[in-house]
Amino acid sequence: MKLYYKLFFTALFFSTLSFAQSNFKPGYVVTLPGDTLKGSIDYKEWNNNPEDIRFKDNANKITTYSAINAKAFGINGLDYFKAYKISLSMDEVDQGKLKNQYDSTKLIGTVFLKTIIDGKYLTLYTYTDDIKTRFIVLSKENKQPQELNHHFYLNNSNQVMEIDRYKIELKSYADTYMPNSEKLHSKIDAISYNSSDITKVVNLINGDDQKKGVIGSESSFRYFAGAALNGSQLKYSGITDLSVNSQNYINYFPQINLGIDYLPNANVGRLILRGELNFYSAKLKSVSNNAVKEMQQLTLTVSPQVIYNVYNTQPVKIFVGSGFLLHLSSNSNVTYNVINPHFTVPVNQKKPASAWFTIPVKAGISLNNKVEIYGNYNFAAGFDEDSFAAYNGKITSFQIGFNYLFGKK
């Protein structure tokens, strides 16, 4: 447990540190009078459109700007936002929160809209909050952007009903800017209210056949492979001679790692969703004053995890993470030898479980987005037990290892 506490307090320390950490990238702010201020912007992994941003000028003075005191801001080559006073729909899209009638509630406010396409005829923006993502269009002839309307509600039979007015609105734009747009009408009829489909149609209306747009905050995948030293402790409790003065024997063996990472915003790279496979062959041994139990174990683990870079710079990243581990084990050569019998209750010699779960806690450091060095602790998990004999065998393990990352971030 000492290793666990070290990992826990390390994660706590760096989580506290991350709140104060900045990630300034070259950018600009356009003030209300129309002046463009060049400097750098504290670039965050914004899941929702930011309400305000921190701007650092060339004299290192930091100023906070919002949609009330700035017209626009941009992070060079990454994200661009523009402030507008706009009417936004507030109805839910989560089917568990739908009402039995169409909710026409609107919120009028001045917000930063994220630029997706800055086209010849149409500019496409998005606005995301805790309710939903909205696609918003500004046409060449209009100074005020308009939301593409998409709504859900429940009818009297509690069936989900969809209002796809955005298709009619996109067809209207197509008729205005694309002569003989009947073929485009058919494509619009087939789309859904998502970034890929809406972007493709807006590009076609602008006269672009390809999916073009602002670089923006892009998601990406990367892969990794590595190895680790696995230390596992097999310990018994209950009615078994293995629980009498247990010697807490730790078994060491090599482990192979393979996996894939998904980065929702690769330009920031703070949040990582990871899928990992581990493979190892181990000879486990539990020793007490009264008995010895040994087994050969061949194990594949499958582990979805959430990784968070609490310290996030280009050359060095410090991360913490957790998830769960599914162990798929093949156990063989199970031997149980009693030296000095203590219990008269016989122990069932059935093979231990072939599938069992643990919860991992991970912390480590990433260097130059290429090499990852980490420590991992897996909480104790029962995998060998018998209700008749009332004994329970648990494995607690830790790993110290490295991964080599293949990808941009």
Short mmCIF file of C-alpha atoms in Angstrom, two decimals:
data_model
loop_
_atom_site.label_atom_id
_atom_site.label_comp_id
_atom_site.label_asym_id
_atom_site.label_seq_id
_atom_site.Cartn_x
_atom_site.Cartn_y
_atom_site.Cartn_z
CA MET A 1 0.00 0.00 0.00
CA LYS A 2 2.95 2.35 0.43
CA LEU A 3 3.32 2.64 -3.34
CA TYR A 4 -0.37 3.49 -3.66
CA TYR A 5 -0.12 6.33 -1.16
CA LYS A 6 2.92 7.73 -2.94
CA LEU A 7 1.04 7.69 -6.25
CA PHE A 8 -2.07 9.20 -4.65
CA PHE A 9 -0.28 12.12 -3.03
CA THR A 10 1.80 12.71 -6.16
CA ALA A 11 -1.41 12.91 -8.21
CA LEU A 12 -3.00 15.22 -5.64
CA PHE A 13 0.00 17.55 -5.67
CA PHE A 14 0.19 17.83 -9.44
CA SER A 15 -3.61 18.14 -9.79
CA THR A 16 -3.41 21.18 -7.52
CA LEU A 17 -0.48 22.48 -9.56
CA SER A 18 -2.41 22.11 -12.82
CA PHE A 19 -5.04 24.65 -11.78
CA ALA A 20 -2.36 27.34 -11.80
CA GLN A 21 -0.62 26.10 -14.94
CA SER A 22 -0.78 28.21 -18.09
CA ASN A 23 -0.55 27.18 -21.73
CA PHE A 24 0.12 30.41 -23.62
CA LYS A 25 0.17 30.15 -27.41
CA PRO A 26 0.81 32.93 -29.97
CA GLY A 27 -2.42 34.72 -30.81
CA TYR A 28 -4.33 37.97 -30.91
CA VAL A 29 -7.32 39.81 -29.50
CA VAL A 30 -9.52 42.32 -31.37
CA THR A 31 -10.77 44.98 -28.94
CA LEU A 32 -14.13 46.75 -29.11
CA PRO A 33 -12.60 49.83 -30.88
CA GLY A 34 -11.22 47.44 -33.50
CA ASP A 35 -7.56 47.38 -32.47
CA THR A 36 -5.72 44.09 -32.97
CA LEU A 37 -3.47 43.22 -30.03
CA LYS A 38 -0.76 40.64 -30.73
CA GLY A 39 0.64 38.48 -27.98
CA SER A 40 -0.31 35.07 -26.61
CA ILE A 41 -3.47 33.42 -25.28
CA ASP A 42 -3.82 30.86 -22.50
CA TYR A 43 -5.07 28.00 -24.67
CA LYS A 44 -7.26 25.51 -22.81
CA GLU A 45 -8.93 22.25 -23.75
CA TRP A 46 -12.31 23.95 -24.12
CA ASN A 47 -15.13 21.41 -24.29
CA ASN A 48 -17.56 24.35 -24.27
CA ASN A 49 -17.05 27.72 -25.92
CA PRO A 50 -15.00 29.85 -23.51
CA GLU A 51 -16.72 32.65 -21.63
CA ASP A 52 -13.44 34.53 -21.24
CA ILE A 53 -9.75 34.14 -22.06
CA ARG A 54 -6.44 35.34 -20.66
CA PHE A 55 -4.28 37.41 -23.00
CA LYS A 56 -0.59 38.21 -22.42
CA ASP A 57 0.89 41.13 -24.32
CA ASN A 58 4.52 41.63 -25.33
CA ALA A 59 5.23 43.27 -21.96
CA ASN A 60 3.96 40.07 -20.21
CA LYS A 61 0.92 41.90 -18.86
CA ILE A 62 -2.06 39.53 -18.54
CA THR A 63 -5.58 40.82 -19.26
CA THR A 64 -8.86 38.89 -19.21
CA TYR A 65 -11.16 39.39 -22.19
CA SER A 66 -14.74 38.22 -22.66
CA ALA A 67 -17.32 38.60 -25.42
CA ILE A 68 -18.35 41.84 -23.68
CA ASN A 69 -15.01 43.65 -24.06
CA ALA A 70 -13.54 41.96 -27.16
CA LYS A 71 -14.76 41.43 -30.73
CA ALA A 72 -12.66 38.37 -31.48
CA PHE A 73 -9.60 36.36 -30.56
CA GLY A 74 -7.51 33.65 -32.16
CA ILE A 75 -4.75 31.20 -31.41
CA ASN A 76 -2.54 31.27 -34.49
CA GLY A 77 -3.08 28.21 -36.68
CA LEU A 78 -5.39 26.58 -34.14
CA ASP A 79 -8.70 28.13 -33.02
CA TYR A 80 -10.56 31.32 -33.92
CA PHE A 81 -13.53 32.86 -32.12
CA LYS A 82 -15.71 35.87 -32.84
CA ALA A 83 -18.14 37.64 -30.49
CA TYR A 84 -21.78 38.07 -31.49
CA LYS A 85 -25.01 38.96 -29.78
CA ILE A 86 -27.21 36.07 -30.80
CA SER A 87 -30.39 34.19 -29.99
CA LEU A 88 -29.64 30.59 -28.98
CA SER A 89 -32.07 27.70 -28.58
CA MET A 90 -32.11 26.18 -25.10
CA ASP A 91 -34.11 22.97 -25.61
CA GLU A 92 -32.54 19.66 -24.65
CA VAL A 93 -31.30 16.97 -27.05
CA ASP A 94 -30.74 14.37 -24.33
CA GLN A 95 -33.70 12.00 -24.78
CA GLY A 96 -33.95 11.51 -21.03
CA LYS A 97 -34.65 15.23 -20.58
CA LEU A 98 -37.12 15.86 -23.41
CA LYS A 99 -40.45 17.55 -22.73
CA ASN A 100 -43.89 16.57 -24.03
CA GLN A 101 -43.98 19.59 -26.26
CA TYR A 102 -41.53 21.54 -28.37
CA ASP A 103 -39.51 23.84 -26.13
CA SER A 104 -39.04 27.12 -28.00
CA THR A 105 -37.06 28.81 -25.21
CA LYS A 106 -34.39 31.18 -26.54
CA LEU A 107 -31.50 32.87 -24.76
CA ILE A 108 -30.22 36.16 -26.12
CA GLY A 109 -26.64 36.87 -25.16
CA THR A 110 -23.23 37.97 -26.38
CA VAL A 111 -20.94 34.96 -26.73
CA PHE A 112 -17.80 33.78 -28.49
CA LEU A 113 -18.65 31.64 -31.53
CA LYS A 114 -16.01 29.21 -32.78
CA THR A 115 -15.14 29.54 -36.47
CA ILE A 116 -15.33 26.28 -38.44
CA ILE A 117 -15.44 27.60 -42.03
CA ASP A 118 -14.75 31.11 -43.28
CA GLY A 119 -16.12 30.74 -46.79
CA LYS A 120 -16.94 32.76 -49.87
CA TYR A 121 -20.68 32.91 -49.17
CA LEU A 122 -21.22 31.29 -45.78
CA THR A 123 -19.25 31.32 -42.53
CA LEU A 124 -19.95 28.39 -40.25
CA TYR A 125 -19.66 28.70 -36.46
CA THR A 126 -20.40 26.41 -33.54
CA TYR A 127 -21.50 27.18 -30.02
CA THR A 128 -21.33 24.45 -27.37
CA ASP A 129 -22.50 24.68 -23.77
CA ASP A 130 -23.66 22.15 -21.19
CA ILE A 131 -26.92 21.63 -23.11
CA LYS A 132 -25.76 20.91 -26.67
CA THR A 133 -23.75 21.94 -29.73
CA ARG A 134 -25.37 24.35 -32.17
CA PHE A 135 -24.30 25.07 -35.76
CA ILE A 136 -24.59 28.72 -36.72
CA VAL A 137 -24.34 30.30 -40.18
CA LEU A 138 -23.47 33.84 -41.24
CA SER A 139 -24.30 34.54 -44.89
CA LYS A 140 -22.65 37.09 -47.17
CA GLU A 141 -25.75 39.32 -47.22
CA ASN A 142 -26.47 39.14 -43.51
CA LYS A 143 -24.60 40.81 -40.65
CA GLN A 144 -26.24 38.63 -38.03
CA PRO A 145 -25.49 34.87 -37.76
CA GLN A 146 -28.43 32.49 -37.53
CA GLU A 147 -28.64 29.14 -35.76
CA LEU A 148 -29.44 26.11 -37.88
CA ASN A 149 -32.49 24.77 -36.08
CA HIS A 150 -32.64 21.20 -34.88
CA HIS A 151 -35.00 20.12 -32.09
CA PHE A 152 -36.53 17.09 -30.37
CA TYR A 153 -39.64 16.64 -28.24
CA LEU A 154 -41.98 13.90 -27.02
CA ASN A 155 -45.46 13.49 -28.49
CA ASN A 156 -48.51 12.38 -26.50
CA SER A 157 -47.41 8.74 -26.84
CA ASN A 158 -43.94 9.60 -25.46
CA GLN A 159 -42.35 8.97 -28.85
CA VAL A 160 -39.31 11.06 -29.77
CA MET A 161 -40.16 13.53 -32.54
CA GLU A 162 -37.50 15.37 -34.56
CA ILE A 163 -37.72 18.84 -36.11
CA ASP A 164 -35.00 19.03 -38.79
CA ARG A 165 -35.62 22.61 -39.92
CA TYR A 166 -31.87 23.01 -40.56
CA LYS A 167 -32.29 21.08 -43.81
CA ILE A 168 -34.80 23.62 -45.10
CA GLU A 169 -32.49 26.45 -44.04
CA LEU A 170 -29.48 24.93 -45.81
CA LYS A 171 -31.55 24.38 -48.96
CA SER A 172 -32.45 28.07 -48.89
CA TYR A 173 -28.77 29.03 -48.76
CA ALA A 174 -28.06 26.57 -51.59
CA ASP A 175 -30.79 28.14 -53.77
CA THR A 176 -29.30 31.60 -53.14
CA TYR A 177 -25.66 30.81 -53.94
CA MET A 178 -25.75 27.64 -56.08
CA PRO A 179 -27.76 27.77 -59.32
CA ASN A 180 -29.35 24.44 -60.28
CA SER A 181 -28.96 23.12 -56.76
CA GLU A 182 -31.38 20.18 -57.06
CA LYS A 183 -28.59 17.61 -56.61
CA LEU A 184 -27.40 19.46 -53.52
CA HIS A 185 -30.97 19.33 -52.14
CA SER A 186 -30.79 15.53 -52.27
CA LYS A 187 -27.51 15.54 -50.36
CA ILE A 188 -28.96 17.86 -47.74
CA ASP A 189 -31.93 15.52 -47.25
CA ALA A 190 -29.51 12.71 -46.35
CA ILE A 191 -27.36 14.55 -43.79
CA SER A 192 -27.47 14.54 -40.00
CA TYR A 193 -26.90 17.38 -37.54
CA ASN A 194 -23.21 16.75 -36.99
CA SER A 195 -19.92 18.50 -37.75
CA SER A 196 -18.90 16.29 -40.65
CA ASP A 197 -22.20 16.55 -42.57
CA ILE A 198 -22.85 20.24 -41.92
CA THR A 199 -19.27 21.18 -42.84
CA LYS A 200 -19.45 19.22 -46.08
CA VAL A 201 -22.70 20.90 -47.18
CA VAL A 202 -21.52 24.42 -46.27
CA ASN A 203 -18.33 23.81 -48.27
CA LEU A 204 -20.41 22.72 -51.27
CA ILE A 205 -22.55 25.87 -51.02
CA ASN A 206 -19.33 27.90 -50.92
CA GLY A 207 -18.19 26.14 -54.10
CA ASP A 208 -15.63 23.86 -52.44
CA ASP A 209 -15.81 20.14 -53.20
CA GLN A 210 -13.46 19.18 -50.39
CA LYS A 211 -13.85 19.44 -46.64
CA LYS A 212 -12.14 22.73 -45.94
CA GLY A 213 -12.11 24.89 -42.87
CA VAL A 214 -10.14 26.56 -40.17
CA ILE A 215 -7.44 24.28 -38.74
CA GLY A 216 -9.11 24.33 -35.34
CA SER A 217 -8.82 22.05 -32.36
CA GLU A 218 -8.48 18.64 -33.97
CA SER A 219 -8.81 15.26 -32.36
CA SER A 220 -6.27 12.56 -33.16
CA PHE A 221 -5.19 9.02 -32.42
CA ARG A 222 -1.76 7.69 -31.52
CA TYR A 223 -0.37 4.27 -30.67
CA PHE A 224 2.15 3.00 -28.16
CA ALA A 225 4.15 -0.07 -27.25
CA GLY A 226 6.31 -0.74 -24.23
CA ALA A 227 7.36 -3.01 -21.40
CA ALA A 228 7.18 -3.06 -17.62
CA LEU A 229 8.38 -4.87 -14.54
CA ASN A 230 5.33 -6.34 -12.82
CA GLY A 231 5.43 -7.07 -9.10
CA SER A 232 2.49 -9.12 -7.83
CA GLN A 233 1.63 -10.34 -4.37
CA LEU A 234 -0.63 -13.36 -3.88
CA LYS A 235 -2.07 -13.31 -0.37
CA TYR A 236 -4.68 -15.52 1.31
CA SER A 237 -7.07 -14.90 4.17
CA GLY A 238 -9.75 -16.98 5.88
CA ILE A 239 -9.77 -20.69 6.67
CA THR A 240 -6.57 -21.83 4.98
CA ASP A 241 -3.09 -22.65 6.17
CA LEU A 242 -1.81 -20.05 3.69
CA SER A 243 -3.22 -17.30 5.92
CA VAL A 244 -1.19 -18.31 9.00
CA ASN A 245 1.77 -15.92 9.36
CA SER A 246 1.81 -15.13 5.65
CA GLN A 247 5.22 -13.96 4.41
CA ASN A 248 3.83 -11.57 1.74
CA TYR A 249 5.93 -13.01 -1.05
CA ILE A 250 6.26 -10.60 -4.08
CA ASN A 251 6.61 -12.19 -7.51
CA TYR A 252 8.43 -10.25 -10.26
CA PHE A 253 8.09 -10.82 -14.01
CA PRO A 254 8.19 -8.86 -17.32
CA GLN A 255 5.10 -7.41 -18.99
CA ILE A 256 4.41 -6.26 -22.57
CA ASN A 257 2.22 -3.20 -23.26
CA LEU A 258 0.28 -2.25 -26.42
CA GLY A 259 -2.38 0.43 -26.81
CA ILE A 260 -4.07 3.31 -28.53
CA ASP A 261 -4.78 6.86 -27.31
CA TYR A 262 -7.55 9.22 -28.40
CA LEU A 263 -6.86 12.93 -27.84
CA PRO A 264 -10.08 15.02 -28.07
CA ASN A 265 -7.95 18.14 -28.66
CA ALA A 266 -4.52 17.16 -29.92
CA ASN A 267 -3.39 20.79 -30.03
CA VAL A 268 -3.67 20.94 -26.24
CA GLY A 269 -3.19 17.27 -25.45
CA ARG A 270 -4.17 17.47 -21.79
CA LEU A 271 -6.97 14.85 -21.80
CA ILE A 272 -6.32 11.35 -23.18
CA LEU A 273 -8.73 8.42 -23.52
CA ARG A 274 -6.66 5.25 -23.56
CA GLY A 275 -7.26 1.63 -24.47
CA GLU A 276 -4.44 -0.69 -23.35
CA LEU A 277 -3.53 -4.36 -23.63
CA ASN A 278 -0.96 -5.99 -21.34
CA PHE A 279 0.46 -9.48 -21.59
CA TYR A 280 2.54 -11.40 -19.06
CA SER A 281 3.50 -14.91 -17.98
CA ALA A 282 4.01 -15.26 -14.24
CA LYS A 283 4.84 -17.87 -11.65
CA LEU A 284 2.87 -16.83 -8.59
CA LYS A 285 3.78 -18.04 -5.14
CA SER A 286 2.12 -17.62 -1.74
CA VAL A 287 4.14 -18.65 1.33
CA SER A 288 3.19 -18.99 5.00
CA ASN A 289 4.66 -20.82 7.98
CA ASN A 290 2.27 -23.68 7.31
CA ALA A 291 1.90 -23.99 3.53
CA VAL A 292 3.08 -23.06 0.05
CA LYS A 293 0.90 -22.56 -3.01
CA GLU A 294 2.29 -22.03 -6.52
CA MET A 295 0.78 -21.64 -9.97
CA GLN A 296 1.74 -20.66 -13.50
CA GLN A 297 -0.40 -17.83 -14.87
CA LEU A 298 -0.66 -16.59 -18.47
CA THR A 299 -2.63 -13.33 -18.52
CA LEU A 300 -3.98 -10.81 -21.02
CA THR A 301 -5.41 -7.60 -19.52
CA VAL A 302 -7.78 -5.21 -21.25
CA SER A 303 -7.92 -1.72 -19.76
CA PRO A 304 -9.88 1.44 -20.73
CA GLN A 305 -8.38 4.44 -18.93
CA VAL A 306 -8.64 8.20 -18.62
CA ILE A 307 -5.25 9.95 -18.58
CA TYR A 308 -4.85 13.62 -17.63
CA ASN A 309 -1.68 15.67 -18.06
CA VAL A 310 -1.63 17.75 -14.88
CA TYR A 311 1.60 19.40 -16.06
CA ASN A 312 1.43 19.95 -19.82
CA THR A 313 4.31 21.47 -21.77
CA GLN A 314 5.78 20.46 -25.11
CA PRO A 315 8.97 18.76 -23.83
CA VAL A 316 7.63 17.45 -20.50
CA LYS A 317 4.20 16.24 -19.40
CA ILE A 318 3.31 14.81 -15.99
CA PHE A 319 0.18 12.68 -15.95
CA VAL A 320 -2.17 10.76 -13.70
CA GLY A 321 -4.85 8.30 -14.67
CA SER A 322 -7.21 5.50 -13.75
CA GLY A 323 -9.80 3.15 -15.22
CA PHE A 324 -10.35 -0.57 -14.76
CA LEU A 325 -8.50 -3.76 -15.70
CA LEU A 326 -10.09 -6.97 -16.93
CA HIS A 327 -7.66 -9.87 -16.40
CA LEU A 328 -8.14 -12.92 -18.64
CA SER A 329 -5.94 -15.60 -17.12
CA SER A 330 -5.02 -19.18 -17.88
CA ASN A 331 -3.87 -20.88 -14.67
CA SER A 332 -1.88 -24.12 -14.73
CA ASN A 333 0.47 -26.23 -12.60
CA VAL A 334 -1.41 -25.29 -9.42
CA THR A 335 0.26 -26.93 -6.42
CA TYR A 336 -0.66 -26.66 -2.73
CA ASN A 337 1.61 -28.17 -0.09
CA VAL A 338 0.77 -28.07 3.61
CA ILE A 339 3.84 -28.24 5.83
CA ASN A 340 2.36 -27.93 9.34
CA PRO A 341 -1.45 -28.33 9.17
CA HIS A 342 -3.35 -25.78 11.22
CA PHE A 343 -6.92 -26.14 9.88
CA THR A 344 -8.84 -29.38 9.62
CA VAL A 345 -11.22 -27.98 6.98
CA PRO A 346 -10.11 -29.28 3.55
CA VAL A 347 -9.25 -26.76 0.85
CA ASN A 348 -10.95 -27.16 -2.50
CA GLN A 349 -8.27 -27.53 -5.17
CA LYS A 350 -10.30 -26.09 -8.03
CA LYS A 351 -8.44 -23.78 -10.40
CA PRO A 352 -8.59 -20.02 -9.66
CA ALA A 353 -10.86 -17.77 -11.69
CA SER A 354 -9.94 -17.08 -15.33
CA ALA A 355 -11.52 -13.59 -15.40
CA TRP A 356 -11.20 -10.96 -12.67
CA PHE A 357 -11.15 -7.17 -12.29
CA THR A 358 -8.86 -4.63 -10.64
CA ILE A 359 -8.78 -0.83 -10.40
CA PRO A 360 -5.48 0.80 -11.47
CA VAL A 361 -4.00 4.13 -10.38
CA LYS A 362 -1.25 5.47 -12.64
CA ALA A 363 1.22 8.37 -12.58
CA GLY A 364 4.16 9.16 -14.83
CA ILE A 365 6.08 11.50 -17.07
CA SER A 366 6.08 11.92 -20.87
CA LEU A 367 9.17 13.27 -22.63
CA ASN A 368 8.94 15.03 -26.03
CA ASN A 369 5.68 13.20 -26.80
CA LYS A 370 7.76 10.09 -27.49
CA VAL A 371 8.69 8.27 -24.30
CA GLU A 372 6.43 7.62 -21.32
CA ILE A 373 7.82 6.47 -17.97
CA TYR A 374 5.22 5.47 -15.38
CA GLY A 375 4.33 3.72 -12.16
CA ASN A 376 1.04 1.87 -11.76
CA TYR A 377 -0.69 0.36 -8.72
CA ASN A 378 -3.56 -2.16 -8.96
CA PHE A 379 -5.81 -2.52 -5.93
CA ALA A 380 -6.24 -5.97 -4.41
CA ALA A 381 -8.66 -8.20 -6.30
CA GLY A 382 -10.06 -11.58 -5.32
CA PHE A 383 -9.51 -14.29 -7.92
CA ASP A 384 -9.11 -17.52 -5.89
CA GLU A 385 -11.81 -18.20 -3.32
CA ASP A 386 -14.13 -20.91 -2.05
CA SER A 387 -17.33 -20.29 -0.07
CA PHE A 388 -17.30 -23.77 1.52
CA ALA A 389 -13.75 -23.56 2.82
CA ALA A 390 -14.24 -19.81 3.47
CA TYR A 391 -10.88 -18.72 2.12
CA ASN A 392 -10.03 -15.85 -0.20
CA GLY A 393 -6.94 -15.33 -2.36
CA LYS A 394 -6.21 -11.83 -3.60
CA ILE A 395 -3.61 -10.38 -5.95
CA THR A 396 -2.17 -6.90 -5.42
CA SER A 397 0.25 -5.67 -8.07
CA PHE A 398 2.32 -2.74 -9.25
CA GLN A 399 4.18 -1.97 -12.46
CA ILE A 400 7.12 0.25 -13.31
CA GLY A 401 7.57 0.66 -17.03
CA PHE A 402 7.90 2.71 -20.17
CA ASN A 403 5.97 3.17 -23.44
CA TYR A 404 7.12 4.49 -26.79
CA LEU A 405 4.50 6.73 -28.42
CA PHE A 406 3.82 6.69 -32.16
CA GLY A 407 2.00 9.85 -33.26
CA LYS A 408 2.03 13.63 -33.32
CA LYS A 409 1.01 14.30 -29.72
#
